[in-house]
mmCIF file of C-alpha atoms in Angstrom:
data_model
loop_
_atom_site.group_PDB
_atom_site.id
_atom_site.type_symbol
_atom_site.label_atom_id
_atom_site.label_comp_id
_atom_site.label_asym_id
_atom_site.label_seq_id
_atom_site.Cartn_x
_atom_site.Cartn_y
_atom_site.Cartn_z
ATOM 1 C CA MET A 156 24.288 47.178 27.109
ATOM 2 C CA THR A 157 26.294 45.208 29.602
ATOM 3 C CA THR A 158 29.003 42.729 28.773
ATOM 4 C CA ARG A 159 26.799 39.886 29.961
ATOM 5 C CA THR A 160 23.905 40.981 27.691
ATOM 6 C CA LYS A 161 26.263 41.270 24.715
ATOM 7 C CA ALA A 162 27.568 37.768 25.377
ATOM 8 C CA LEU A 163 24.021 36.366 25.568
ATOM 9 C CA VAL A 164 23.046 38.089 22.292
ATOM 10 C CA TRP A 165 26.142 36.687 20.557
ATOM 11 C CA ALA A 166 25.461 33.233 21.991
ATOM 12 C CA ALA A 167 21.828 33.360 20.794
ATOM 13 C CA CYS A 168 22.990 34.441 17.326
ATOM 14 C CA ALA A 169 25.553 31.632 17.233
ATOM 15 C CA VAL A 170 22.911 29.065 18.241
ATOM 16 C CA ALA A 171 20.503 30.413 15.567
ATOM 17 C CA VAL A 172 23.200 30.264 12.866
ATOM 18 C CA LEU A 173 24.172 26.745 13.939
ATOM 19 C CA PHE A 174 20.519 25.654 13.887
ATOM 20 C CA CYS A 175 20.041 27.109 10.386
ATOM 21 C CA ALA A 176 23.189 25.374 9.146
ATOM 22 C CA VAL A 177 22.151 21.993 10.562
ATOM 23 C CA ALA A 178 18.568 22.364 9.281
ATOM 24 C CA GLY A 179 19.838 23.364 5.837
ATOM 25 C CA ARG A 180 22.167 20.378 5.717
ATOM 26 C CA VAL A 181 19.396 17.973 6.772
ATOM 27 C CA TYR A 182 17.052 19.462 4.142
ATOM 28 C CA TRP A 183 19.717 19.169 1.442
ATOM 29 C CA LEU A 184 20.413 15.530 2.365
ATOM 30 C CA ALA A 185 16.697 14.743 2.286
ATOM 31 C CA ARG A 186 16.342 16.309 -1.171
ATOM 32 C CA GLN A 187 19.215 14.147 -2.431
ATOM 33 C CA ASP A 188 17.744 10.960 -0.925
ATOM 34 C CA ASP A 189 17.105 8.452 -3.713
ATOM 35 C CA SER A 190 14.454 6.679 -1.655
ATOM 36 C CA LEU A 191 12.213 9.766 -1.898
ATOM 37 C CA ARG A 192 12.281 9.626 -5.694
ATOM 38 C CA TYR A 193 11.642 5.889 -5.539
ATOM 39 C CA ALA A 194 8.671 6.365 -3.193
ATOM 40 C CA ALA A 195 7.173 9.113 -5.365
ATOM 41 C CA SER A 196 7.581 6.956 -8.463
ATOM 42 C CA ARG A 197 6.054 3.959 -6.672
ATOM 43 C CA ASP A 198 3.026 5.960 -5.562
ATOM 44 C CA ALA A 199 2.527 7.437 -9.044
ATOM 45 C CA ALA A 200 2.825 4.028 -10.739
ATOM 46 C CA LEU A 201 0.382 2.402 -8.332
ATOM 47 C CA ALA A 202 -2.212 5.179 -8.640
ATOM 48 C CA ALA A 203 -1.967 5.265 -12.437
ATOM 49 C CA GLY A 204 -1.990 1.466 -12.663
ATOM 50 C CA ARG A 205 -5.208 1.282 -10.644
ATOM 51 C CA GLU A 206 -6.810 3.905 -12.864
ATOM 52 C CA ARG A 207 -5.641 2.342 -16.139
ATOM 53 C CA ILE A 208 -6.806 -1.172 -15.190
ATOM 54 C CA ALA A 209 -10.233 0.209 -14.268
ATOM 55 C CA GLU A 210 -10.372 1.989 -17.642
ATOM 56 C CA LEU A 211 -9.444 -1.201 -19.492
ATOM 57 C CA ASN A 212 -12.317 -3.021 -17.751
ATOM 58 C CA THR A 213 -14.926 -0.358 -18.476
ATOM 59 C CA LEU A 214 -17.052 0.126 -21.575
ATOM 60 C CA ASP A 215 -20.427 1.807 -22.048
ATOM 61 C CA VAL A 216 -22.203 0.245 -25.024
ATOM 62 C CA LYS A 217 -23.892 3.612 -25.694
ATOM 63 C CA ASN A 218 -20.475 5.261 -26.183
ATOM 64 C CA ILE A 219 -18.348 2.511 -27.690
ATOM 65 C CA ASP A 220 -16.004 4.826 -29.602
ATOM 66 C CA SER A 221 -15.308 6.807 -26.439
ATOM 67 C CA GLY A 222 -14.667 3.593 -24.495
ATOM 68 C CA LEU A 223 -12.340 2.203 -27.141
ATOM 69 C CA GLY A 224 -10.528 5.544 -27.164
ATOM 70 C CA LEU A 225 -10.128 5.285 -23.399
ATOM 71 C CA TRP A 226 -8.640 1.817 -23.844
ATOM 72 C CA LEU A 227 -6.085 3.257 -26.266
ATOM 73 C CA HIS A 228 -5.321 6.116 -23.867
ATOM 74 C CA ALA A 229 -4.744 3.649 -21.006
ATOM 75 C CA SER A 230 -2.321 1.495 -22.982
ATOM 76 C CA THR A 231 1.050 1.732 -24.683
ATOM 77 C CA GLY A 232 3.439 -0.573 -26.504
ATOM 78 C CA ALA A 233 2.244 -3.965 -27.735
ATOM 79 C CA LEU A 234 -1.115 -3.734 -25.951
ATOM 80 C CA HIS A 235 -1.835 -0.344 -27.528
ATOM 81 C CA ASP A 236 -0.857 -1.648 -30.963
ATOM 82 C CA LYS A 237 -3.124 -4.688 -30.568
ATOM 83 C CA LEU A 238 -6.082 -2.585 -29.393
ATOM 84 C CA ALA A 239 -5.570 -0.132 -32.259
ATOM 85 C CA ALA A 240 -5.367 -2.949 -34.820
ATOM 86 C CA THR A 241 -8.557 -4.633 -33.585
ATOM 87 C CA ARG A 242 -10.557 -1.464 -32.925
ATOM 88 C CA ALA A 243 -12.967 -1.852 -35.872
ATOM 89 C CA THR A 244 -13.578 -5.524 -35.088
ATOM 90 C CA ASP A 245 -13.986 -4.743 -31.381
ATOM 91 C CA ARG A 246 -16.500 -1.992 -32.187
ATOM 92 C CA THR A 247 -18.607 -4.394 -34.282
ATOM 93 C CA THR A 248 -18.417 -7.243 -31.755
ATOM 94 C CA LEU A 249 -19.203 -5.024 -28.767
ATOM 95 C CA THR A 250 -22.078 -3.269 -30.529
ATOM 96 C CA LYS A 251 -23.586 -6.629 -31.459
ATOM 97 C CA ALA A 252 -23.196 -7.965 -27.899
ATOM 98 C CA GLY A 253 -24.749 -4.828 -26.380
ATOM 99 C CA THR A 254 -23.109 -5.371 -23.006
ATOM 100 C CA SER A 255 -21.740 -2.596 -20.810
ATOM 101 C CA ALA A 256 -19.102 -3.114 -18.132
ATOM 102 C CA ARG A 257 -17.789 -0.948 -15.332
ATOM 103 C CA GLY A 258 -14.536 -1.973 -13.678
ATOM 104 C CA THR A 259 -13.534 -0.857 -10.199
ATOM 105 C CA VAL A 260 -10.143 -1.789 -8.790
ATOM 106 C CA THR A 261 -10.737 -2.995 -5.244
ATOM 107 C CA ASP A 262 -7.107 -3.677 -4.380
ATOM 108 C CA ALA A 263 -3.750 -3.393 -6.103
ATOM 109 C CA ALA A 264 -0.053 -3.598 -5.333
ATOM 110 C CA LEU A 265 3.178 -3.169 -7.219
ATOM 111 C CA THR A 266 5.202 -6.358 -7.412
ATOM 112 C CA ALA A 267 8.170 -4.741 -9.163
ATOM 113 C CA LEU A 268 9.389 -1.231 -9.908
ATOM 114 C CA ASP A 269 12.395 0.047 -11.810
ATOM 115 C CA TYR A 270 11.845 3.773 -11.568
ATOM 116 C CA ARG A 271 15.019 4.591 -13.485
ATOM 117 C CA ALA A 272 13.923 2.471 -16.470
ATOM 118 C CA GLY A 273 10.294 3.519 -16.036
ATOM 119 C CA THR A 274 8.799 0.035 -15.742
ATOM 120 C CA ALA A 275 6.593 -1.599 -13.135
ATOM 121 C CA ALA A 276 4.571 -4.754 -12.543
ATOM 122 C CA LEU A 277 1.257 -4.696 -10.733
ATOM 123 C CA ILE A 278 -1.347 -7.135 -9.454
ATOM 124 C CA ALA A 279 -4.951 -6.066 -8.972
ATOM 125 C CA THR A 280 -8.378 -7.343 -8.058
ATOM 126 C CA VAL A 281 -11.206 -5.791 -10.024
ATOM 127 C CA LYS A 282 -14.945 -5.776 -9.460
ATOM 128 C CA VAL A 283 -16.642 -5.680 -12.863
ATOM 129 C CA ALA A 284 -20.337 -4.807 -13.048
ATOM 130 C CA VAL A 285 -21.633 -6.270 -16.322
ATOM 131 C CA THR A 286 -24.977 -5.101 -17.706
ATOM 132 C CA PRO A 287 -26.268 -7.010 -20.738
ATOM 133 C CA ARG A 288 -28.679 -5.330 -23.137
ATOM 134 C CA GLY A 289 -32.107 -5.494 -21.522
ATOM 135 C CA GLY A 290 -30.794 -7.606 -18.661
ATOM 136 C CA THR A 291 -29.965 -7.352 -15.009
ATOM 137 C CA ALA A 292 -26.499 -6.277 -13.923
ATOM 138 C CA THR A 293 -24.209 -8.911 -12.463
ATOM 139 C CA THR A 294 -20.936 -8.465 -10.652
ATOM 140 C CA ASP A 295 -17.829 -10.463 -11.372
ATOM 141 C CA ARG A 296 -14.521 -10.374 -9.536
ATOM 142 C CA LYS A 297 -11.346 -10.685 -11.560
ATOM 143 C CA ARG A 298 -7.639 -10.676 -10.851
ATOM 144 C CA PHE A 299 -5.052 -9.250 -13.206
ATOM 145 C CA THR A 300 -1.337 -8.832 -13.573
ATOM 146 C CA ALA A 301 -0.195 -5.814 -15.522
ATOM 147 C CA THR A 302 3.063 -4.465 -16.824
ATOM 148 C CA LEU A 303 3.351 -0.682 -16.801
ATOM 149 C CA ALA A 304 5.635 1.736 -18.602
ATOM 150 C CA ARG A 305 6.191 5.401 -17.834
ATOM 151 C CA THR A 306 5.430 7.608 -20.844
ATOM 152 C CA ARG A 307 5.282 11.380 -21.333
ATOM 153 C CA GLU A 308 1.585 11.160 -20.452
ATOM 154 C CA GLY A 309 2.255 9.149 -17.289
ATOM 155 C CA TRP A 310 2.172 5.436 -16.483
ATOM 156 C CA LYS A 311 0.335 3.224 -18.978
ATOM 157 C CA VAL A 312 -0.347 -0.500 -19.329
ATOM 158 C CA THR A 313 1.839 -2.443 -21.778
ATOM 159 C CA ALA A 314 0.474 -5.905 -20.934
ATOM 160 C CA LEU A 315 -2.614 -7.099 -19.064
ATOM 161 C CA SER A 316 -3.267 -10.740 -18.166
ATOM 162 C CA ALA A 317 -6.083 -12.358 -16.227
ATOM 163 C CA VAL A 318 -4.989 -14.486 -13.290
ATOM 164 C CA PRO A 319 -7.038 -17.679 -12.986
ATOM 165 C CA VAL A 320 -8.884 -18.021 -9.717
ATOM 166 C CA GLY A 321 -8.226 -21.386 -8.092
ATOM 167 C CA LYS A 322 -11.035 -23.741 -7.140
ATOM 168 C CA GLU A 323 -11.583 -24.429 -3.472
ATOM 169 C CA GLY A 324 -10.015 -27.717 -2.434
ATOM 170 C CA ALA A 325 -7.924 -27.960 -5.600
#
């Protein structure tokens, strides 16, 4: 091996080591970047919020206990406590009404997120297909604000409020 070849091999090795060091440093900095954790938390809260709001707007009259259980699974805190306390009354009222509903979130966005505290606020538009007993299905559009909390089982709804839709020209 000539002196020139040895020098080129050493130079190539030095460049490779330098590249690995720079790439490792960039990777380490990216892993420490707080904005990545924030973005992951934001995406998880939004996805779970969409799913939970749809669940809270869905009920099959043929499987009321399952639907009420899904409502409890989708909620936590004060909302969960309220749903649990009124479950028997809700079962009776919903059975008597005989109406099924299927909610689909058409759009949603987080309006606030504190990923360290595990809280978020969300707005959503929901298309609700309502089918009365023996009747024809109708579709209603609703808007909601929701407060979410991160639990061991993921993000759940702690408060859900309907947003009134304004009248045209008002």
